mmCIF file of C-alpha atoms in Angstrom:
data_model
loop_
_atom_site.group_PDB
_atom_site.id
_atom_site.type_symbol
_atom_site.label_atom_id
_atom_site.label_comp_id
_atom_site.label_asym_id
_atom_site.label_seq_id
_atom_site.Cartn_x
_atom_site.Cartn_y
_atom_site.Cartn_z
ATOM 1 C CA MET A 21 67.588 1.521 32.274
ATOM 2 C CA CYS A 22 65.531 -0.576 29.872
ATOM 3 C CA ALA A 23 63.242 -2.061 32.534
ATOM 4 C CA PRO A 24 61.288 1.162 33.305
ATOM 5 C CA LEU A 25 60.798 1.774 29.584
ATOM 6 C CA VAL A 26 59.432 -1.730 29.061
ATOM 7 C CA VAL A 27 57.047 -1.406 32.021
ATOM 8 C CA ARG A 28 55.888 2.010 30.843
ATOM 9 C CA GLU A 29 55.256 0.700 27.336
ATOM 10 C CA ALA A 30 53.317 -2.286 28.645
ATOM 11 C CA ARG A 31 51.088 0.009 30.715
ATOM 12 C CA ALA A 32 50.437 2.452 27.862
ATOM 13 C CA GLU A 33 46.823 2.602 26.799
ATOM 14 C CA PRO A 34 45.881 1.980 23.154
ATOM 15 C CA PRO A 35 44.967 4.986 20.976
ATOM 16 C CA ARG A 36 41.459 6.160 21.795
ATOM 17 C CA VAL A 37 38.818 6.949 19.180
ATOM 18 C CA ARG A 38 35.464 8.637 19.742
ATOM 19 C CA VAL A 39 32.599 6.867 17.928
ATOM 20 C CA VAL A 40 29.404 8.836 17.387
ATOM 21 C CA TYR A 41 26.327 7.465 15.669
ATOM 22 C CA ALA A 42 23.271 9.433 14.600
ATOM 23 C CA GLY A 43 19.790 8.006 14.307
ATOM 24 C CA ASP A 44 17.765 6.931 17.331
ATOM 25 C CA THR A 45 16.245 3.735 15.868
ATOM 26 C CA ASP A 46 17.937 3.329 12.484
ATOM 27 C CA PRO A 47 18.845 -0.414 12.242
ATOM 28 C CA ALA A 48 21.383 0.150 9.442
ATOM 29 C CA VAL A 49 23.265 2.763 11.505
ATOM 30 C CA ARG A 50 23.224 0.566 14.608
ATOM 31 C CA GLN A 51 24.488 -2.462 12.657
ATOM 32 C CA ALA A 52 27.304 -0.418 11.105
ATOM 33 C CA THR A 53 28.242 0.951 14.548
ATOM 34 C CA THR A 54 28.417 -2.550 16.047
ATOM 35 C CA ARG A 55 30.646 -3.760 13.213
ATOM 36 C CA LEU A 56 32.858 -0.683 13.599
ATOM 37 C CA GLU A 57 33.370 -1.412 17.305
ATOM 38 C CA ALA A 58 34.578 -4.933 16.452
ATOM 39 C CA GLU A 59 36.960 -3.674 13.749
ATOM 40 C CA LEU A 60 38.438 -1.019 16.084
ATOM 41 C CA VAL A 61 39.114 -3.620 18.776
ATOM 42 C CA ALA A 62 40.710 -5.952 16.215
ATOM 43 C CA ALA A 63 42.909 -3.081 14.971
ATOM 44 C CA GLY A 64 44.130 -2.283 18.513
ATOM 45 C CA PHE A 65 42.148 0.910 19.175
ATOM 46 C CA ALA A 66 40.167 1.830 22.283
ATOM 47 C CA PHE A 67 36.964 3.785 21.811
ATOM 48 C CA ASP A 68 34.290 5.834 23.524
ATOM 49 C CA ILE A 69 30.826 5.555 22.007
ATOM 50 C CA GLU A 70 28.112 8.198 22.025
ATOM 51 C CA GLU A 71 24.640 8.385 20.492
ATOM 52 C CA ILE A 72 23.127 11.688 19.410
ATOM 53 C CA PRO A 73 19.715 12.479 17.862
ATOM 54 C CA ALA A 74 19.517 12.057 14.100
ATOM 55 C CA THR A 75 18.440 15.702 13.851
ATOM 56 C CA GLY A 76 21.391 16.977 15.862
ATOM 57 C CA PRO A 77 23.722 19.650 14.453
ATOM 58 C CA HIS A 78 26.596 18.445 12.291
ATOM 59 C CA GLY A 79 29.096 20.227 14.457
ATOM 60 C CA GLU A 80 28.019 18.125 17.457
ATOM 61 C CA VAL A 81 28.853 14.958 15.566
ATOM 62 C CA GLU A 82 32.425 16.122 15.068
ATOM 63 C CA SER A 83 33.147 17.577 18.471
ATOM 64 C CA GLY A 84 35.624 15.722 20.663
ATOM 65 C CA ASP A 85 37.614 16.063 23.859
ATOM 66 C CA SER A 86 41.278 16.071 24.826
ATOM 67 C CA THR A 87 41.397 12.299 25.434
ATOM 68 C CA THR A 88 40.591 11.362 21.838
ATOM 69 C CA PHE A 89 42.780 12.104 18.836
ATOM 70 C CA ALA A 90 40.207 10.925 16.268
ATOM 71 C CA SER A 91 36.461 10.578 15.856
ATOM 72 C CA ILE A 92 34.269 8.479 13.568
ATOM 73 C CA ALA A 93 30.636 9.450 12.981
ATOM 74 C CA ILE A 94 28.168 6.881 11.583
ATOM 75 C CA LEU A 95 25.188 8.554 9.936
ATOM 76 C CA ARG A 96 22.716 8.431 7.096
ATOM 77 C CA SER A 97 23.414 10.109 3.738
ATOM 78 C CA GLY A 98 20.368 9.606 1.554
ATOM 79 C CA SER A 99 19.725 5.869 1.182
ATOM 80 C CA GLN A 100 23.226 4.889 2.330
ATOM 81 C CA THR A 101 24.987 4.622 5.679
ATOM 82 C CA VAL A 102 28.330 6.461 5.705
ATOM 83 C CA ALA A 103 31.224 7.059 8.096
ATOM 84 C CA ASP A 104 32.915 10.462 8.573
ATOM 85 C CA VAL A 105 36.489 10.059 9.872
ATOM 86 C CA ARG A 106 38.227 13.011 11.594
ATOM 87 C CA VAL A 107 41.856 12.915 12.819
ATOM 88 C CA VAL A 108 43.508 15.763 14.761
ATOM 89 C CA ASP A 109 47.168 16.616 14.094
ATOM 90 C CA PRO A 110 48.744 17.090 17.555
ATOM 91 C CA ILE A 111 51.467 19.410 16.175
ATOM 92 C CA SER A 112 49.502 21.982 14.222
ATOM 93 C CA GLY A 113 46.038 21.375 15.659
ATOM 94 C CA LYS A 114 44.669 20.964 12.127
ATOM 95 C CA THR A 115 42.418 18.085 11.146
ATOM 96 C CA LEU A 116 42.113 15.551 8.356
ATOM 97 C CA ASN A 117 38.595 14.603 7.297
ATOM 98 C CA GLY A 118 37.280 11.878 5.036
ATOM 99 C CA ARG A 119 34.071 10.027 4.229
ATOM 100 C CA VAL A 120 33.572 6.384 3.253
ATOM 101 C CA ASP A 121 30.519 4.344 2.285
ATOM 102 C CA ALA A 122 29.776 0.685 1.584
ATOM 103 C CA GLY A 123 29.275 1.186 -2.163
ATOM 104 C CA LEU A 124 26.898 -1.328 -3.790
ATOM 105 C CA GLU A 125 27.524 -4.337 -1.541
ATOM 106 C CA PRO A 126 24.291 -6.417 -1.419
ATOM 107 C CA GLY A 127 22.682 -8.214 1.536
ATOM 108 C CA PRO A 128 24.082 -7.981 5.093
ATOM 109 C CA THR A 129 27.651 -7.127 4.027
ATOM 110 C CA PRO A 130 27.451 -3.282 3.737
ATOM 111 C CA ALA A 131 27.864 -2.813 7.518
ATOM 112 C CA ARG A 132 31.050 -4.916 7.567
ATOM 113 C CA THR A 133 32.401 -3.211 4.438
ATOM 114 C CA LEU A 134 31.719 0.243 5.889
ATOM 115 C CA ALA A 135 33.481 -0.636 9.181
ATOM 116 C CA ILE A 136 36.572 -2.015 7.427
ATOM 117 C CA ARG A 137 36.855 1.015 5.137
ATOM 118 C CA ALA A 138 36.456 3.420 8.066
ATOM 119 C CA VAL A 139 39.296 1.755 10.001
ATOM 120 C CA GLU A 140 41.483 1.692 6.878
ATOM 121 C CA LEU A 141 40.879 5.413 6.360
ATOM 122 C CA LEU A 142 41.657 6.044 10.041
ATOM 123 C CA ARG A 143 44.998 4.234 9.707
ATOM 124 C CA ALA A 144 45.830 6.066 6.469
ATOM 125 C CA SER A 145 45.003 9.428 8.086
ATOM 126 C CA LEU A 146 47.247 8.636 11.073
ATOM 127 C CA LEU A 147 50.115 7.779 8.726
ATOM 128 C CA GLU A 148 49.546 10.977 6.740
ATOM 129 C CA VAL A 149 49.554 13.111 9.897
ATOM 130 C CA GLY A 150 52.748 11.421 11.120
ATOM 131 C CA LEU A 151 54.703 11.768 7.870
ATOM 132 C CA ARG A 152 53.693 15.172 6.497
ATOM 133 C CA PRO A 153 55.681 18.196 7.715
ATOM 134 C CA ARG A 154 53.972 20.948 9.638
ATOM 135 C CA GLU A 155 54.599 23.462 6.845
ATOM 136 C CA GLU A 156 52.634 21.363 4.364
ATOM 137 C CA LEU A 157 49.688 21.113 6.737
ATOM 138 C CA GLU A 158 49.668 24.867 7.180
ATOM 139 C CA VAL A 159 49.596 25.630 3.437
ATOM 140 C CA ARG A 160 46.728 23.229 2.739
ATOM 141 C CA PRO A 161 43.800 24.570 4.775
ATOM 142 C CA GLU A 162 41.314 22.885 2.468
ATOM 143 C CA LEU A 163 41.870 19.662 4.433
ATOM 144 C CA ASN A 164 39.856 21.271 7.221
ATOM 145 C CA ALA A 165 36.779 21.406 5.006
ATOM 146 C CA VAL A 166 34.020 19.253 6.471
ATOM 147 C CA PRO A 167 31.128 18.003 4.279
ATOM 148 C CA ILE A 168 28.125 19.717 5.848
ATOM 149 C CA ASP A 169 25.889 19.770 2.758
ATOM 150 C CA VAL A 170 24.117 16.441 3.162
ATOM 151 C CA ALA A 171 21.969 17.004 0.065
ATOM 152 C CA GLY A 172 24.986 17.765 -2.104
ATOM 153 C CA SER A 173 26.836 14.720 -0.790
ATOM 154 C CA THR A 174 23.820 12.528 -1.497
ATOM 155 C CA GLU A 175 23.606 13.856 -5.050
ATOM 156 C CA ALA A 176 27.286 13.135 -5.665
ATOM 157 C CA THR A 177 26.878 9.594 -4.321
ATOM 158 C CA ALA A 178 23.861 9.031 -6.555
ATOM 159 C CA ALA A 179 25.837 10.219 -9.563
ATOM 160 C CA ARG A 180 28.413 7.481 -8.888
ATOM 161 C CA ARG A 181 25.825 4.709 -8.793
ATOM 162 C CA HIS A 182 25.768 2.037 -11.448
ATOM 163 C CA ALA A 183 23.078 2.240 -14.098
ATOM 164 C CA MET A 184 20.597 0.100 -12.132
ATOM 165 C CA THR A 185 20.733 -0.443 -8.370
ATOM 166 C CA GLY A 186 18.218 -2.018 -6.027
ATOM 167 C CA TRP A 187 14.987 -2.974 -7.775
ATOM 168 C CA SER A 188 14.366 -1.780 -11.340
ATOM 169 C CA VAL A 189 11.191 -1.681 -13.426
ATOM 170 C CA ALA A 190 11.116 -0.897 -17.160
ATOM 171 C CA VAL A 191 8.346 -0.271 -19.677
ATOM 172 C CA ALA A 192 9.285 -0.302 -23.350
ATOM 173 C CA ALA A 193 8.179 -0.763 -26.944
ATOM 174 C CA ALA A 194 9.714 -3.772 -28.725
ATOM 175 C CA THR A 195 10.023 -4.714 -32.363
ATOM 176 C CA SER A 196 11.087 -8.013 -33.902
ATOM 177 C CA LEU A 197 12.148 -8.930 -37.415
ATOM 178 C CA THR A 198 11.396 -12.552 -38.333
ATOM 179 C CA ALA A 199 11.826 -14.165 -41.744
ATOM 180 C CA GLY A 200 8.420 -14.740 -43.341
ATOM 181 C CA PHE A 201 6.554 -12.710 -40.693
ATOM 182 C CA GLY A 202 8.111 -9.330 -41.388
ATOM 183 C CA PRO A 203 8.525 -6.603 -38.741
ATOM 184 C CA THR A 204 6.300 -6.805 -35.656
ATOM 185 C CA ILE A 205 5.750 -4.419 -32.755
ATOM 186 C CA GLY A 206 4.414 -4.803 -29.229
ATOM 187 C CA PRO A 207 4.856 -3.816 -25.574
ATOM 188 C CA SER A 208 7.750 -5.011 -23.449
ATOM 189 C CA GLY A 209 8.943 -4.662 -19.867
ATOM 190 C CA TRP A 210 11.040 -6.220 -17.145
ATOM 191 C CA VAL A 211 11.486 -6.373 -13.396
ATOM 192 C CA SER A 212 14.994 -6.895 -12.042
ATOM 193 C CA ARG A 213 17.129 -6.813 -8.901
ATOM 194 C CA SER A 214 20.755 -5.723 -8.495
ATOM 195 C CA VAL A 215 22.970 -8.503 -7.099
ATOM 196 C CA GLY A 216 26.366 -6.785 -7.316
ATOM 197 C CA ALA A 217 28.268 -3.872 -8.793
ATOM 198 C CA GLY A 218 26.666 -3.599 -12.225
ATOM 199 C CA TRP A 219 25.082 -7.096 -12.184
ATOM 200 C CA VAL A 220 21.299 -7.438 -12.448
ATOM 201 C CA VAL A 221 18.989 -10.470 -12.645
ATOM 202 C CA GLY A 222 15.342 -10.266 -13.643
ATOM 203 C CA ILE A 223 12.353 -11.379 -15.681
ATOM 204 C CA ARG A 224 11.412 -9.850 -19.030
ATOM 205 C CA TRP A 225 8.349 -10.198 -21.213
ATOM 206 C CA VAL A 226 7.657 -9.137 -24.784
ATOM 207 C CA GLY A 227 4.264 -9.103 -26.473
ATOM 208 C CA PRO A 228 1.861 -9.731 -27.752
ATOM 209 C CA THR A 229 3.588 -8.513 -30.908
ATOM 210 C CA PHE A 230 1.574 -7.682 -34.005
ATOM 211 C CA GLY A 231 2.787 -7.670 -37.591
ATOM 212 C CA PRO A 232 1.552 -7.601 -41.182
ATOM 213 C CA GLU A 233 -1.131 -10.062 -42.269
ATOM 214 C CA LEU A 234 0.115 -13.187 -44.071
ATOM 215 C CA ARG A 235 -1.778 -14.070 -47.253
ATOM 216 C CA SER A 236 -2.240 -16.871 -49.746
ATOM 217 C CA PRO A 237 -4.543 -16.983 -52.812
ATOM 218 C CA VAL A 238 -7.339 -18.562 -50.744
ATOM 219 C CA ALA A 239 -6.966 -17.221 -47.193
ATOM 220 C CA SER A 240 -4.992 -15.011 -44.752
ATOM 221 C CA ALA A 241 -3.596 -15.249 -41.243
ATOM 222 C CA ASP A 242 -2.604 -12.993 -38.367
ATOM 223 C CA VAL A 243 0.422 -14.037 -36.289
ATOM 224 C CA ARG A 244 1.131 -12.963 -32.707
ATOM 225 C CA GLN A 245 3.986 -13.809 -30.351
ATOM 226 C CA MET A 246 4.497 -13.697 -26.592
ATOM 227 C CA ILE A 247 8.020 -14.080 -25.177
ATOM 228 C CA ALA A 248 9.085 -14.572 -21.538
ATOM 229 C CA LEU A 249 12.771 -14.491 -20.517
ATOM 230 C CA ALA A 250 14.858 -14.918 -17.371
ATOM 231 C CA GLU A 251 17.806 -12.547 -17.856
ATOM 232 C CA VAL A 252 21.198 -11.638 -16.482
ATOM 233 C CA ARG A 253 22.339 -8.083 -17.254
ATOM 234 C CA PHE A 254 25.572 -6.196 -16.757
ATOM 235 C CA ALA A 255 25.821 -2.390 -16.744
ATOM 236 C CA TYR A 256 29.400 -1.245 -17.274
ATOM 237 C CA GLY A 257 30.547 1.772 -15.258
ATOM 238 C CA THR A 258 28.774 4.652 -13.529
ATOM 239 C CA ALA A 259 28.813 7.246 -16.331
ATOM 240 C CA ARG A 260 25.648 8.994 -17.501
ATOM 241 C CA VAL A 261 25.714 6.792 -20.619
ATOM 242 C CA ALA A 262 26.557 3.192 -19.651
ATOM 243 C CA PRO A 263 26.859 0.176 -21.978
ATOM 244 C CA LEU A 264 24.590 -2.791 -21.232
ATOM 245 C CA MET A 265 24.883 -6.507 -22.000
ATOM 246 C CA ALA A 266 22.111 -9.066 -21.470
ATOM 247 C CA LEU A 267 21.680 -12.817 -21.828
ATOM 248 C CA GLY A 268 18.286 -14.470 -21.411
ATOM 249 C CA LEU A 269 16.630 -17.914 -21.554
ATOM 250 C CA GLY A 270 12.911 -18.541 -21.883
ATOM 251 C CA ALA A 271 10.032 -19.478 -24.144
ATOM 252 C CA ALA A 272 8.024 -17.986 -27.013
ATOM 253 C CA ASP A 273 4.379 -18.701 -27.782
ATOM 254 C CA THR A 274 3.498 -18.285 -31.482
ATOM 255 C CA LEU A 275 -0.208 -17.996 -32.320
ATOM 256 C CA ALA A 276 -1.638 -17.951 -35.888
ATOM 257 C CA ILE A 277 -5.274 -17.026 -36.540
ATOM 258 C CA GLY A 278 -6.449 -18.005 -40.051
ATOM 259 C CA HIS A 279 -9.234 -16.315 -42.020
ATOM 260 C CA ALA A 280 -10.777 -17.970 -45.110
ATOM 261 C CA ALA A 281 -13.806 -17.780 -47.388
ATOM 262 C CA PRO A 282 -16.071 -20.830 -47.855
ATOM 263 C CA PRO A 283 -15.590 -23.702 -48.333
ATOM 264 C CA PHE A 284 -12.530 -23.146 -46.083
ATOM 265 C CA GLN A 285 -12.997 -22.568 -42.355
ATOM 266 C CA ALA A 286 -11.251 -20.251 -39.930
ATOM 267 C CA HIS A 287 -8.632 -21.973 -37.840
ATOM 268 C CA THR A 288 -6.312 -21.102 -34.933
ATOM 269 C CA ALA A 289 -2.991 -22.819 -34.273
ATOM 270 C CA GLY A 290 -0.160 -22.205 -31.815
ATOM 271 C CA GLY A 291 3.032 -23.664 -30.404
ATOM 272 C CA LEU A 292 5.820 -23.077 -27.904
ATOM 273 C CA SER A 293 9.501 -22.630 -28.744
ATOM 274 C CA ALA A 294 12.553 -22.445 -26.495
ATOM 275 C CA VAL A 295 14.315 -19.068 -26.744
ATOM 276 C CA VAL A 296 17.861 -17.790 -26.220
ATOM 277 C CA HIS A 297 18.322 -14.005 -26.352
ATOM 278 C CA ALA A 298 21.604 -12.040 -26.351
ATOM 279 C CA SER A 299 21.654 -8.260 -26.678
ATOM 280 C CA LEU A 300 23.750 -5.102 -26.384
ATOM 281 C CA GLY A 301 22.468 -1.675 -25.425
ATOM 282 C CA LEU A 302 22.880 1.637 -23.676
ATOM 283 C CA HIS A 303 21.483 3.045 -20.437
ATOM 284 C CA VAL A 304 21.175 6.851 -20.512
ATOM 285 C CA ARG A 305 20.599 8.316 -17.027
ATOM 286 C CA LEU A 306 18.135 11.218 -17.063
ATOM 287 C CA VAL A 307 18.079 11.805 -13.283
ATOM 288 C CA ALA A 308 19.348 9.818 -10.294
ATOM 289 C CA ARG A 309 16.788 7.004 -10.550
ATOM 290 C CA LEU A 310 15.339 7.329 -14.048
ATOM 291 C CA GLY A 311 16.861 6.494 -17.404
ATOM 292 C CA ILE A 312 16.307 5.413 -21.011
ATOM 293 C CA VAL A 313 17.332 1.943 -22.175
ATOM 294 C CA LEU A 314 17.972 1.079 -25.838
ATOM 295 C CA GLU A 315 18.704 -2.563 -26.669
ATOM 296 C CA THR A 316 19.050 -4.769 -29.730
ATOM 297 C CA GLY A 317 20.111 -8.375 -30.133
ATOM 298 C CA ALA A 318 19.628 -11.832 -31.616
ATOM 299 C CA LEU A 319 16.738 -14.157 -30.749
ATOM 300 C CA VAL A 320 17.186 -17.886 -31.353
ATOM 301 C CA LEU A 321 14.059 -20.113 -31.366
ATOM 302 C CA ASN A 322 13.757 -23.904 -31.396
ATOM 303 C CA PRO A 323 11.710 -25.430 -32.905
ATOM 304 C CA VAL A 324 10.626 -23.049 -35.647
ATOM 305 C CA ARG A 325 6.892 -22.479 -36.136
ATOM 306 C CA PRO A 326 5.903 -22.292 -39.822
ATOM 307 C CA VAL A 327 2.495 -20.948 -40.874
ATOM 308 C CA ARG A 328 0.682 -22.764 -43.688
ATOM 309 C CA ILE A 329 -2.580 -21.778 -45.335
ATOM 310 C CA ALA A 330 -4.333 -24.534 -47.302
ATOM 311 C CA GLY A 331 -1.076 -26.474 -47.308
ATOM 312 C CA GLU A 332 0.983 -23.565 -48.626
ATOM 313 C CA ALA A 333 3.783 -22.188 -46.398
ATOM 314 C CA VAL A 334 3.326 -18.410 -46.159
ATOM 315 C CA GLY A 335 5.520 -17.641 -43.173
ATOM 316 C CA ASN A 336 8.228 -19.272 -41.083
ATOM 317 C CA THR A 337 9.780 -18.252 -37.790
ATOM 318 C CA SER A 338 13.354 -18.861 -38.853
ATOM 319 C CA PRO A 339 15.724 -20.125 -36.122
ATOM 320 C CA VAL A 340 17.309 -16.656 -35.766
ATOM 321 C CA SER A 341 15.407 -13.380 -35.612
ATOM 322 C CA TRP A 342 16.121 -9.884 -34.277
ATOM 323 C CA LEU A 343 14.582 -8.188 -31.235
ATOM 324 C CA SER A 344 15.006 -4.511 -30.284
ATOM 325 C CA SER A 345 13.401 -2.321 -27.608
ATOM 326 C CA LEU A 346 13.331 1.280 -26.384
ATOM 327 C CA GLY A 347 11.906 2.263 -23.020
ATOM 328 C CA LEU A 348 12.112 3.933 -19.610
ATOM 329 C CA VAL A 349 13.615 2.294 -16.517
ATOM 330 C CA THR A 350 13.361 3.417 -12.907
ATOM 331 C CA SER A 351 15.242 2.046 -9.885
ATOM 332 C CA PHE A 352 14.411 2.039 -6.184
ATOM 333 C CA ASP A 353 15.771 0.451 -2.996
#
């Protein structure tokens, strides 16, 4: 009695899934589809694959036949590649639908991440269909809702992004407070690249900064500073207002231009200092890719660069000063 059952089980075909991908020449969609095929085979599923035009109707992406119990559609949603998973309940005829994306994975890994998440969602949907009673499926028709508003879905995905994704460029006004020099002000900006969920690396510059004129009884001097930093930033969370932390290493160029009446002569002097900068701030998202950044933090310089006029010290860049900035930042892929 057991032998026919064993033979029948051995000859049973694996569950079959219909894979549909949209986009005739989209390399990201094709890469995600290839990875999905490998993950389905590894998970023990058989599949039928079909390509449709990227401009095809959404209903065509989700259509299936009697030989498949589930379908996975790989398509574009804004700047991301996503997978729509659809599982049919054989008892009630109702369907379970879900969407997954690769999140903020950098480099070549988004395709693999998307494929793994799609198969995990497929397995979870199969378990949910198998365990839930028919009555519960019938009283929850909202599970049949299919996301057909691509623009709305893209907007929701953008709202969940971290403060800065892809490349970011910022333009700001900076002010520093240095012992002996007083408050200074100047332009600032940075260019950065996202390397993970919330993590950003980039280059920042500040200056030239201008401040009050330094004076002695016999002469005066103007002091300017230029600062260049290599920074690592972390933006915490995906809320509209996100805290920021930054740590930077670089150099500062201090330039003093002296002015004097005869018999003294005008003189220019400058010097480089190593710089360590640590700051805290906030990123306030205005729209999907544009925000305001407010930062303030300590600036440590070594060596210090004192300014002397006719042998008299009139200003000194103390080892620790304060640097703050306010500006606009925009991100793009």
